[in-house]
Coordinates of C-alpha atoms in Angstrom, one line a residue:
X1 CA 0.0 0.0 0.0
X2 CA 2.9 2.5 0.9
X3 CA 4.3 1.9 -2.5
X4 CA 1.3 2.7 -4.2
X5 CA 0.6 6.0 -1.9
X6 CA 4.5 6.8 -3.3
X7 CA 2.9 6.3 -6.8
X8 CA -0.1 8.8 -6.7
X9 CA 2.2 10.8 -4.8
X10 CA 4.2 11.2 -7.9
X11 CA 1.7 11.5 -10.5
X12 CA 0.2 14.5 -8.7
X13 CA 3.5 16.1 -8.5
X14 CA 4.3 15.3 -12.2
X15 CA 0.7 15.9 -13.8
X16 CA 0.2 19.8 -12.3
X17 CA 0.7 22.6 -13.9
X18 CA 3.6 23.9 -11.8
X19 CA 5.6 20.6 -12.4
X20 CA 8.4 22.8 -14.0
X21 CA 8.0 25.3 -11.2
X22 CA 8.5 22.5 -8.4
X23 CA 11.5 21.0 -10.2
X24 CA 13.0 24.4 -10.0
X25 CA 12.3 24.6 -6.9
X26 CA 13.4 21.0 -5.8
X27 CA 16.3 21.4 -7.7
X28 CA 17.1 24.6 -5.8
X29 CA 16.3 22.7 -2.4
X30 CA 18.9 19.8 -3.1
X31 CA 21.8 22.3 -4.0
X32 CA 20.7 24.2 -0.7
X33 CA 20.4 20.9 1.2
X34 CA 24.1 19.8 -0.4
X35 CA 25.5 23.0 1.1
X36 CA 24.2 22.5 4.4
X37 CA 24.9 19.1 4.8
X38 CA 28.3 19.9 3.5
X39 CA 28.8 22.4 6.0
X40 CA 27.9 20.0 9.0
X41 CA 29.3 17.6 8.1
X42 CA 32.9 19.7 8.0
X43 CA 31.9 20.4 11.5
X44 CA 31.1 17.1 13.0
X45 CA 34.6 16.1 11.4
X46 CA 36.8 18.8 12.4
X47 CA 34.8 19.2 16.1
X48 CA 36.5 17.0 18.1
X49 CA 39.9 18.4 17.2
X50 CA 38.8 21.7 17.7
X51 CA 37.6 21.4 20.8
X52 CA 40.3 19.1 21.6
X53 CA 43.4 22.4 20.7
X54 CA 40.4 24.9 22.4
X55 CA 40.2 23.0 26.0
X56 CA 43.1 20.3 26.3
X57 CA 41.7 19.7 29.9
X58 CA 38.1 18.7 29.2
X59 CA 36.9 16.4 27.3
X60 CA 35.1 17.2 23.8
X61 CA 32.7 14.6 24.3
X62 CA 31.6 16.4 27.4
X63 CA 31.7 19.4 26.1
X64 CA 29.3 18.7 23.1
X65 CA 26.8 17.0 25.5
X66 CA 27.2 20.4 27.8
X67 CA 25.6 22.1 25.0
X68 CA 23.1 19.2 23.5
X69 CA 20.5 21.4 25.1
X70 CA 20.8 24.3 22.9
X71 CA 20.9 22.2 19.7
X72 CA 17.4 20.6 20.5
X73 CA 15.8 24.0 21.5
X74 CA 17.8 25.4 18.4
X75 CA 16.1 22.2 16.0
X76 CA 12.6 22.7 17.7
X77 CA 12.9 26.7 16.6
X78 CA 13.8 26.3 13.1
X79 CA 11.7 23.6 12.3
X80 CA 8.6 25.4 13.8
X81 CA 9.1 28.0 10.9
X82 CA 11.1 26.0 8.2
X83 CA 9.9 22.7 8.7
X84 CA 7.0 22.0 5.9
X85 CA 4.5 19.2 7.2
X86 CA 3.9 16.4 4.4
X87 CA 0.0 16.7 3.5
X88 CA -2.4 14.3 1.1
X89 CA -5.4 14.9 -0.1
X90 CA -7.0 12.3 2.1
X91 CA -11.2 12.9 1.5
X92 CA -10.6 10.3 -1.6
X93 CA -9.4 7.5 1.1
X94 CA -11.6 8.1 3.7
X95 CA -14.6 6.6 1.1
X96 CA -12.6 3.6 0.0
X97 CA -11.6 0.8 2.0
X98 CA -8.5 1.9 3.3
X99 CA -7.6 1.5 6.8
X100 CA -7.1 5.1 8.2
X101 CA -4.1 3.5 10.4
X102 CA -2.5 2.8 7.1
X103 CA -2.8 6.5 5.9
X104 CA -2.2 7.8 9.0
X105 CA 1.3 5.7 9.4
X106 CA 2.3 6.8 5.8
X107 CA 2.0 10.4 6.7
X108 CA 3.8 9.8 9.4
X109 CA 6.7 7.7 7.7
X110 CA 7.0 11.0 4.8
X111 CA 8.1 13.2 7.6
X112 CA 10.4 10.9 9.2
X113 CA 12.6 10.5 6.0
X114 CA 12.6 14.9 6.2
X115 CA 16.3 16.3 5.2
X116 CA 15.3 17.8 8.5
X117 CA 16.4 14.9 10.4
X118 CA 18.8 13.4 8.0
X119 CA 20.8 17.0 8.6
X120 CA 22.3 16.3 12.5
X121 CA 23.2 12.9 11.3
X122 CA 25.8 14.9 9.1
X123 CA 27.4 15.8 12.4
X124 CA 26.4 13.3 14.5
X125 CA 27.7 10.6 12.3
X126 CA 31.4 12.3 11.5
X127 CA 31.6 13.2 15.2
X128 CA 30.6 9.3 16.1
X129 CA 33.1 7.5 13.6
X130 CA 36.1 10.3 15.1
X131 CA 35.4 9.2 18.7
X132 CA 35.7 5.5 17.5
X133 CA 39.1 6.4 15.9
X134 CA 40.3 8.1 18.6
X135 CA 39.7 4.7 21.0
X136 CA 36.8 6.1 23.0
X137 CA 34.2 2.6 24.0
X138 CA 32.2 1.5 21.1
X139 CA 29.5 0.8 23.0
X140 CA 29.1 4.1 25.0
X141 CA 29.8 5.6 21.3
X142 CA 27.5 4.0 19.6
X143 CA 24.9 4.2 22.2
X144 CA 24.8 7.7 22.5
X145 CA 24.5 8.0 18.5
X146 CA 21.4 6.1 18.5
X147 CA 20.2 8.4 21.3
X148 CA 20.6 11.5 19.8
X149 CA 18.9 9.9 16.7
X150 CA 16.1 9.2 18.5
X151 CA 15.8 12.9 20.4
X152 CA 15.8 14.0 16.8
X153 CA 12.8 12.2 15.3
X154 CA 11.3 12.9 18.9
X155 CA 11.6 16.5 18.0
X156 CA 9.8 15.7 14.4
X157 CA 7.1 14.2 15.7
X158 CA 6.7 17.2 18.5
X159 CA 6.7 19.3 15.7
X160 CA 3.3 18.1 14.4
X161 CA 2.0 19.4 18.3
X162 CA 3.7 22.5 18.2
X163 CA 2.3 23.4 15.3
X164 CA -0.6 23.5 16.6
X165 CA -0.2 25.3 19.8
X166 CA 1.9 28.7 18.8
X167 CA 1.8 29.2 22.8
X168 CA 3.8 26.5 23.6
X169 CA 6.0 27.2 21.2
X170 CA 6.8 30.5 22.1
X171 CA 7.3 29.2 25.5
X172 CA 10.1 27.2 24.4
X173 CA 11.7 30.2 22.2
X174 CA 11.6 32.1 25.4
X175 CA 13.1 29.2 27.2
X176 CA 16.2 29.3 24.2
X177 CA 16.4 32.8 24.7
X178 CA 16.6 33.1 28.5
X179 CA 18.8 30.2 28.6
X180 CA 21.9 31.9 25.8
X181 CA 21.4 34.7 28.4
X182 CA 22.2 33.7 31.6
X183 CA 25.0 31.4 30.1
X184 CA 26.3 33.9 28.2
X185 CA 26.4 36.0 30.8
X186 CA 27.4 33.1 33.4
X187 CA 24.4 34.1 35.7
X188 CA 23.8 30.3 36.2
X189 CA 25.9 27.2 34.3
X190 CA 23.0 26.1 32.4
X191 CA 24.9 24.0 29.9
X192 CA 26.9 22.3 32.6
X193 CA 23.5 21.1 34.4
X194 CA 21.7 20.4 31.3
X195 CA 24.9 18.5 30.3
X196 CA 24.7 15.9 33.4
X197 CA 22.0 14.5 32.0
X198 CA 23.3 13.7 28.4
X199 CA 26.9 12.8 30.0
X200 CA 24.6 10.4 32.2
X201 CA 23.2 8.4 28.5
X202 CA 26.7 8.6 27.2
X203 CA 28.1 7.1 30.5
X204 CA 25.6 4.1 30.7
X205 CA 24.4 3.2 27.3
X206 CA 21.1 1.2 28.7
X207 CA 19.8 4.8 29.2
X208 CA 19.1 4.8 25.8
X209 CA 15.7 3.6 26.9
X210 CA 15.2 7.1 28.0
X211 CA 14.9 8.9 24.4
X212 CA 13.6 5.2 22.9
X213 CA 11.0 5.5 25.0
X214 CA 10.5 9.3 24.3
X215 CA 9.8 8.4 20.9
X216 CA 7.7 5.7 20.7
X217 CA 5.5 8.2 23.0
X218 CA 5.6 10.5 21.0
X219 CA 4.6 8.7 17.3
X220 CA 2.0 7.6 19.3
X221 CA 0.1 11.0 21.0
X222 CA 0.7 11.9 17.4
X223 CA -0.6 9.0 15.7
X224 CA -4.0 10.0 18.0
X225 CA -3.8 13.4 17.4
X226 CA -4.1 12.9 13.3
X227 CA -6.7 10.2 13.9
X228 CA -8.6 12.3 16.2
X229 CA -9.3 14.2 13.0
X230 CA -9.2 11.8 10.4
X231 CA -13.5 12.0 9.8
X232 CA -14.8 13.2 6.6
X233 CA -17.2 15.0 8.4
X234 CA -14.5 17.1 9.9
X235 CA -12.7 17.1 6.6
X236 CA -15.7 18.4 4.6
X237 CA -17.4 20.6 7.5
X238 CA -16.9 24.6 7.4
X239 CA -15.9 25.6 11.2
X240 CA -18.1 28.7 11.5
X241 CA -16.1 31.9 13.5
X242 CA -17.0 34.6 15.1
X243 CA -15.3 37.7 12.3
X244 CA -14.1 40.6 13.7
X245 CA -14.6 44.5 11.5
X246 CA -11.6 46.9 11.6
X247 CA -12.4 50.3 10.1
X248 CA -9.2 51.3 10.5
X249 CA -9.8 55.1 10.0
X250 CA -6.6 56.1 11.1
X251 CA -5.5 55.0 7.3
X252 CA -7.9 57.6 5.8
X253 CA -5.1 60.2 6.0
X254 CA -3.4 58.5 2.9
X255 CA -6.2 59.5 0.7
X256 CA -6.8 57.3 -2.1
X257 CA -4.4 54.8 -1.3
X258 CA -6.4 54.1 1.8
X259 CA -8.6 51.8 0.6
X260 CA -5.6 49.3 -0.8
X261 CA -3.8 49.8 2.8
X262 CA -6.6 48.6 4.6
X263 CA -6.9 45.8 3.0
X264 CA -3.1 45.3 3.5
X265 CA -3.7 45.5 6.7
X266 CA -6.1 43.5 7.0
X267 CA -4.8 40.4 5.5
X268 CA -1.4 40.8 7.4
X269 CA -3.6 40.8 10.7
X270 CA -6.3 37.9 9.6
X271 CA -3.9 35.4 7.8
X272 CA -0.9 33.1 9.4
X273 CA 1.5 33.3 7.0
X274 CA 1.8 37.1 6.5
X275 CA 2.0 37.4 10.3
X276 CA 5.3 35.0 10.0
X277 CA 6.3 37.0 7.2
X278 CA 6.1 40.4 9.7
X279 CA 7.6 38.3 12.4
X280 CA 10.7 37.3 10.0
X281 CA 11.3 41.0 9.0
X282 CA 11.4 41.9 12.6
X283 CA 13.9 39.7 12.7
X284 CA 15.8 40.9 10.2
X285 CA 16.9 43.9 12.3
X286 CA 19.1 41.8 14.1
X287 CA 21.0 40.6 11.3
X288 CA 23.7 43.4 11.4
X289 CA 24.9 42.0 14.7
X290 CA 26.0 38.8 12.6
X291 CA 28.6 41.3 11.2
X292 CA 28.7 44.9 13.4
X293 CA 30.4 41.9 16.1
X294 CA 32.9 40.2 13.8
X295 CA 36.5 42.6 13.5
X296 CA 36.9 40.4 10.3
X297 CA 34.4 42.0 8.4
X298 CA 36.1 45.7 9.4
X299 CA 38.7 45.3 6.0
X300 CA 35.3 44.2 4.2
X301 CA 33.2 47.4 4.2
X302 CA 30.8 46.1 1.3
X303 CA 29.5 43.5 3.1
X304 CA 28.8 45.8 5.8
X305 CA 26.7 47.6 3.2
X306 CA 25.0 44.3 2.6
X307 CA 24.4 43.7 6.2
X308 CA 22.6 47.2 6.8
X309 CA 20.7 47.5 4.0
X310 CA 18.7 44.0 5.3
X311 CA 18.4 45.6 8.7
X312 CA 16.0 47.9 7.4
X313 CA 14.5 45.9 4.4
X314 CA 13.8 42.8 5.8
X315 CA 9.7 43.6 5.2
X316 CA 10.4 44.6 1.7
X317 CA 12.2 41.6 0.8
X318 CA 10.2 39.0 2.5
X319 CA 6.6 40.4 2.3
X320 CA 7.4 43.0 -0.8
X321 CA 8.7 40.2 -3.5
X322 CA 5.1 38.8 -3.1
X323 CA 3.5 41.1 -4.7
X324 CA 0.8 40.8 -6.3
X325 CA 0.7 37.0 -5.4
X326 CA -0.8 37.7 -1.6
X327 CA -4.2 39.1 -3.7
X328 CA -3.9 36.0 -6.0
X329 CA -7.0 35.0 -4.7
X330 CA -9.3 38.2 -5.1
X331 CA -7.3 39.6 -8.1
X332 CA -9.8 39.3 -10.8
X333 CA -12.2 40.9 -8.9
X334 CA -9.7 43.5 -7.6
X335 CA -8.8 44.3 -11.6
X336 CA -12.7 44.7 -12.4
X337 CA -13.5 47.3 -10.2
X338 CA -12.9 51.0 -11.8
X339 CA -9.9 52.3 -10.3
X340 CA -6.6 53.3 -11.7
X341 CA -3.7 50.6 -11.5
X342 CA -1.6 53.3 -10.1
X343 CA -3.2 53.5 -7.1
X344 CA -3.0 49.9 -6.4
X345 CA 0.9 49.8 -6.9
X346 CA 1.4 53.6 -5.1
X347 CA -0.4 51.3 -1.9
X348 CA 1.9 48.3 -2.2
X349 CA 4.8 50.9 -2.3
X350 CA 3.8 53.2 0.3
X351 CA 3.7 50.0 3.1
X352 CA 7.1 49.0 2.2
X353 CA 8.6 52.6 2.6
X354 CA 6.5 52.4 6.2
X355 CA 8.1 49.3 6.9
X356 CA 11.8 50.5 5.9
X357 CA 10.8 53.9 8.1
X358 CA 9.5 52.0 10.9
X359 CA 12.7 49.8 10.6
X360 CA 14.9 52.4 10.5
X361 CA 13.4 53.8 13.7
X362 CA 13.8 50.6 15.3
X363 CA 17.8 50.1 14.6
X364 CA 19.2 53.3 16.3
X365 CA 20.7 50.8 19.1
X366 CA 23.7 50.2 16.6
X367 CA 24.6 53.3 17.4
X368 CA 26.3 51.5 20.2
X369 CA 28.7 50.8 17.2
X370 CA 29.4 54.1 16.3
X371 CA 28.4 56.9 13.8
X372 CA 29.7 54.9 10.8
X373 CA 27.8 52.1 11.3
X374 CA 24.9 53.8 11.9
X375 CA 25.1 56.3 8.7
X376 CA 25.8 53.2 6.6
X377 CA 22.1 51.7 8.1
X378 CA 20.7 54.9 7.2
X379 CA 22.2 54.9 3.8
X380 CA 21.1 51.3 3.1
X381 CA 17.7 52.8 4.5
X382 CA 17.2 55.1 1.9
X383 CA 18.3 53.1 -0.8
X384 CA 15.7 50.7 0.0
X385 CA 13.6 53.2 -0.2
X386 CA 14.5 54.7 -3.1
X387 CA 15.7 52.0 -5.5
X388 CA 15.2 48.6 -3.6
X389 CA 11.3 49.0 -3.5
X390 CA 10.8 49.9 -7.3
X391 CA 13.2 46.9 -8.2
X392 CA 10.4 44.4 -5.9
X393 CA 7.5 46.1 -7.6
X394 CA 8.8 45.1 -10.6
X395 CA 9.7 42.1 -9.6
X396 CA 6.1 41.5 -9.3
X397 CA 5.5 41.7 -13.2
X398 CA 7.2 38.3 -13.3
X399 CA 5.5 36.9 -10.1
X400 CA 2.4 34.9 -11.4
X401 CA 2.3 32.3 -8.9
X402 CA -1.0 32.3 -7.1
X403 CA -1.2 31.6 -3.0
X404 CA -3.4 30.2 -0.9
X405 CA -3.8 32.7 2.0
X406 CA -6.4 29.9 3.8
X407 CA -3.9 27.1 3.8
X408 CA -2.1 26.6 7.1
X409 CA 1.2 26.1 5.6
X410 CA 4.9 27.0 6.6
X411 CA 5.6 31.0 5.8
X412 CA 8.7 30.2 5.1
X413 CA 8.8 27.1 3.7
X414 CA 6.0 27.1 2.0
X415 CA 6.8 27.5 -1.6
X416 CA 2.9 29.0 -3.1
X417 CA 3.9 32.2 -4.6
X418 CA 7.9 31.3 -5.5
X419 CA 8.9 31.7 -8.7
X420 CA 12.4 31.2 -9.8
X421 CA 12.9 34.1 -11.8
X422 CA 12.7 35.9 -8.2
X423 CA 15.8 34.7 -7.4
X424 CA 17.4 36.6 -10.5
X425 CA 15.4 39.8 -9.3
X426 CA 17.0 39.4 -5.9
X427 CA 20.5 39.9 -7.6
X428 CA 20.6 43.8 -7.8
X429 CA 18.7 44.1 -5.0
X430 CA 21.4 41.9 -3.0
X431 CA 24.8 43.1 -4.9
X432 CA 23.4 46.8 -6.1
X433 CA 24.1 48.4 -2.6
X434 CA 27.4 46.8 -2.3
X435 CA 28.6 47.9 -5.7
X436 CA 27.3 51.4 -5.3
X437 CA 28.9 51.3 -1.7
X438 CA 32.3 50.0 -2.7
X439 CA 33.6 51.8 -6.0
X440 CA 33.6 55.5 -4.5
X441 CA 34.9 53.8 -1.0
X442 CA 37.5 52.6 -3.1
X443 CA 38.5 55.3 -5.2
X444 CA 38.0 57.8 -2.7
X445 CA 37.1 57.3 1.2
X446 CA 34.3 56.0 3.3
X447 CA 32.5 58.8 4.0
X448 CA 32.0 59.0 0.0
X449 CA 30.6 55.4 -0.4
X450 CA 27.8 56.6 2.7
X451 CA 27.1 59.7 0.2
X452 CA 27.1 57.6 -3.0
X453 CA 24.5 55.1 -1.8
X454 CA 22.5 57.7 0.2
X455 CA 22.3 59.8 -3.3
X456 CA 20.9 56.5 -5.1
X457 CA 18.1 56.5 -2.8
X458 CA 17.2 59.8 -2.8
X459 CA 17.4 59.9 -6.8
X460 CA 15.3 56.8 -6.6
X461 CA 12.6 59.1 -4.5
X462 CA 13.0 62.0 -6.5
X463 CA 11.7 60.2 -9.9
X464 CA 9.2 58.4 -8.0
X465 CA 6.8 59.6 -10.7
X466 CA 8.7 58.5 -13.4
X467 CA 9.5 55.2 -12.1
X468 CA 5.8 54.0 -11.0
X469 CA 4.5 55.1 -14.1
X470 CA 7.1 52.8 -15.9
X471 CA 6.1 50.1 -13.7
X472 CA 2.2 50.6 -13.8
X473 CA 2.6 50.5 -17.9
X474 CA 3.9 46.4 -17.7
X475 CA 1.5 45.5 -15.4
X476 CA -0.9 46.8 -17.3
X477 CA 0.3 44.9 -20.4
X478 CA 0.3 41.8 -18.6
X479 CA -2.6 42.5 -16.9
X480 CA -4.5 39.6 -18.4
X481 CA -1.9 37.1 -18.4
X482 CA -1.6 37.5 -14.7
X483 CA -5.6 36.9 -13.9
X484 CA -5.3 33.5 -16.3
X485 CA -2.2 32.6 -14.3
X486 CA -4.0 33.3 -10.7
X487 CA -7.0 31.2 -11.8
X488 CA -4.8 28.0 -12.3
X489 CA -4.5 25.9 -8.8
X490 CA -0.9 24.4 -8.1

């Protein structure tokens, strides 16, 4: 039966109409996975040396399990907003005589074979066959590889609850948080306590039971939590909800554009994946500490350029290279009614220069790192502003991918509304700053790359005019094409 689920599987993948689009994107997804696993597994070869030359008096086996704890928090955190659950299209099964068990253990079999848990085996593996090497017991060795495989499809099938309890998941994010903290600031060895207790299943290898055990509990809360469900009357039933109106008046003062902002707003504030786009720009802002901390990237001034123009456009190029897939669903009506196409773009562009603004505000901590720092954010600011968001809008032209606002799918690994051709669109929006940034720093000073990329924003604002009505004259053009290509379901 599994083999023949694996062959409708594969027919719907290879029968849509975005079966070049999701070769793209798979192809895209194994050179990415390559890279990663690439990179760990450099790391779980070279770790044990490392930490050997770092602390000669401890030993790196204890010092990995010190830190176990912050890997597993880490893992539950990026799978919560990475992590895509496997989903069939089940109402044709539930009327034939297949045993929902059967279903139910073959969605649950897709997500164990995730790159998500085939990834820490890239360290965990390396790091295993270098402590055998190096004489350490086999069986303590080997025992301790099987636990931490088992913590790690623990974590996948926790994943599946989490995902439906944001709450809890938060708690544990606060948990992560609060923990770096007071270990980083040695308020409390939190590491060396949480470390006892992995030293403890490396020290006696029959507490591998422990994490066993752990999994096989949780398969089966949820194994009960997807049968729970598994009815076609829930399956086919509309859950009626109470809908709460926002007038939002206080966007009246933008005149015409009001109307488009609302609606915006609206569907940032009514819809799950926007709101994880919002919470991934916010996060964005931090990004600059990645490089503001390093000293390396001091004799690499571009890629400080880099750095702060994402600390103030992480909304533009997360929620902004979307557009006008988020209104894939209401388009053709949206195109019907009688107002000018203009408006509808001067809308989309107006919320992303509120979003680089409102960023912008938001970053004047890294003035902790001094003026430069800070003038290069505000330069990076302003080209976002001014060159950044016309380059997204017309990324749009090519974006005909429709989405799904209603499906509760990953933000950010859900692929509805990719196309590959954003990726190219990315490029001067990625490399443009840096190059602006880096020829007059080069020929002349610093303070003359700040002015250079600064000037190309405010340019960018001064032909506003010129530039929207460039874009507004290809969307118009391929108006129509965009409507057909909206009405076709992935």
């Amino acid at each position: 039966m599994f083999k023949r689920f694996l062959s409708l599987e594969w027919k719907q993948f290879s029968r849509s109409s975005y079966f070049q689009k999701g070769i793209a994107i798979k192809i895209l997804l194994i050179l990415a996975a390559l890279y990663f696993g690439g990179c760990f597994l450099v790391l779980g070869t070279s770790a044990f040396f490392i930490l050997e030359d770092t602390f000669p008096k401890e030993d790196p086996v204890t010092i990995v399990n010190n830190y176990l704890i912050f890997w597993f928090l880490i893992d539950i955190a990026y799978r919560y907003f990475m992590q895509q659950l496997p989903v069939m299209n089940i109402k044709p099964y539930m009327i034939i005589p297949i045993k929902r068990k059967t279903v139910i253990h073959f969605l649950l079999g897709k997500t164990t074979v995730s790159f998500f848990n085939f990834l820490p085996l890239f360290f965990f593996l390396p790091f295993t066959i270098v402590l055998l090497v190096q004489g350490y017991n086999p069986l303590n060795v080997v025992a301790w590889f099987f636990s931490m495989l088992f913590f790690t499809l623990s974590i996948n099938y926790l994943n599946f609850l989490l995902n439906k309890n944001d709450k809890i998941f938060y708690t544990i994010l606060t948990l992560l948080v609060a923990g770096v903290a007071v270990e980083f600031y040695d308020i409390y060895p939190l590491a060396e306590k949480a470390g006892i207790f992995f030293n403890t299943i490396y020290q006696k290898p029959y507490a591998i039971l422990i994490p066993l055990l752990l999994m096989v509990l949780l398969y089966r809360r949820t194994y009960s939590f997807i049968r729970k469900g598994f009815y076609l009357d829930a399956e086919i039933s509309k859950k009626t909800e109470t809908v709460k109106t926002s007038e939002l008046n206080w966007l009246n003062r933008f005149g015409r554009i009001a109307p488009f902002l609302k609606n915006d707003v609206r569907l940032i504030l009514r819809n799950k994946r926007p709101k994880q786009v919002l919470f991934m720009s916010f996060l964005f802002l931090f990004y600059g500490l990645i490089f503001y901390t390093n000293d390396s990237y001091n004799s690499m001034p571009a890629f400080l350029a880099f750095a702060s123009m994402f600390v103030t456009g992480g909304f533009l190029m997360s929620f902004g290279q979307l557009v006008p897939s988020w209104d894939s669903e209401y388009y053709k009506l949206l195109m019907s009614q009688n107002i000018p196409y203009r408006e509808y773009l001067e809308s989309k562009w107006s919320l992303m220069v509120v979003a680089v603004l409102v960023s912008f505000v938001l970053s004047t901590p890294y003035i902790y790192f001094g003026w430069d720092i800070f003038g290069m954010i505000a330069a990076g600011a302003l080209f976002n502003v001014g060159l950044n968001s016309f380059i997204t809008l017309y990324g749009g032209v090519l974006n005909r991918v429709p989405m799904e606002l209603n499906v509760k799918a990953k933000a950010f690994s859900n692929t509805q509304g990719f196309n590959p051709t954003q990726l190219l669109i990315a490029l001067p929006k990625i490399f443009g700053p840096m190059l602006i940034f880096y020829l007059p720093y080069k020929l002349i000073n610093f303070e003359a790359g700040l002015i250079f990329l600064a000037l190309s924003g405010l340019a960018g604002i001064v032909f506003k005019n010129f530039f929207l009505n460039k874009i507004e004259k290809i969307y118009q053009k391929n108006k129509y094409k965009t409507i057909a290509a909206f009405d076709e379901k992935a």
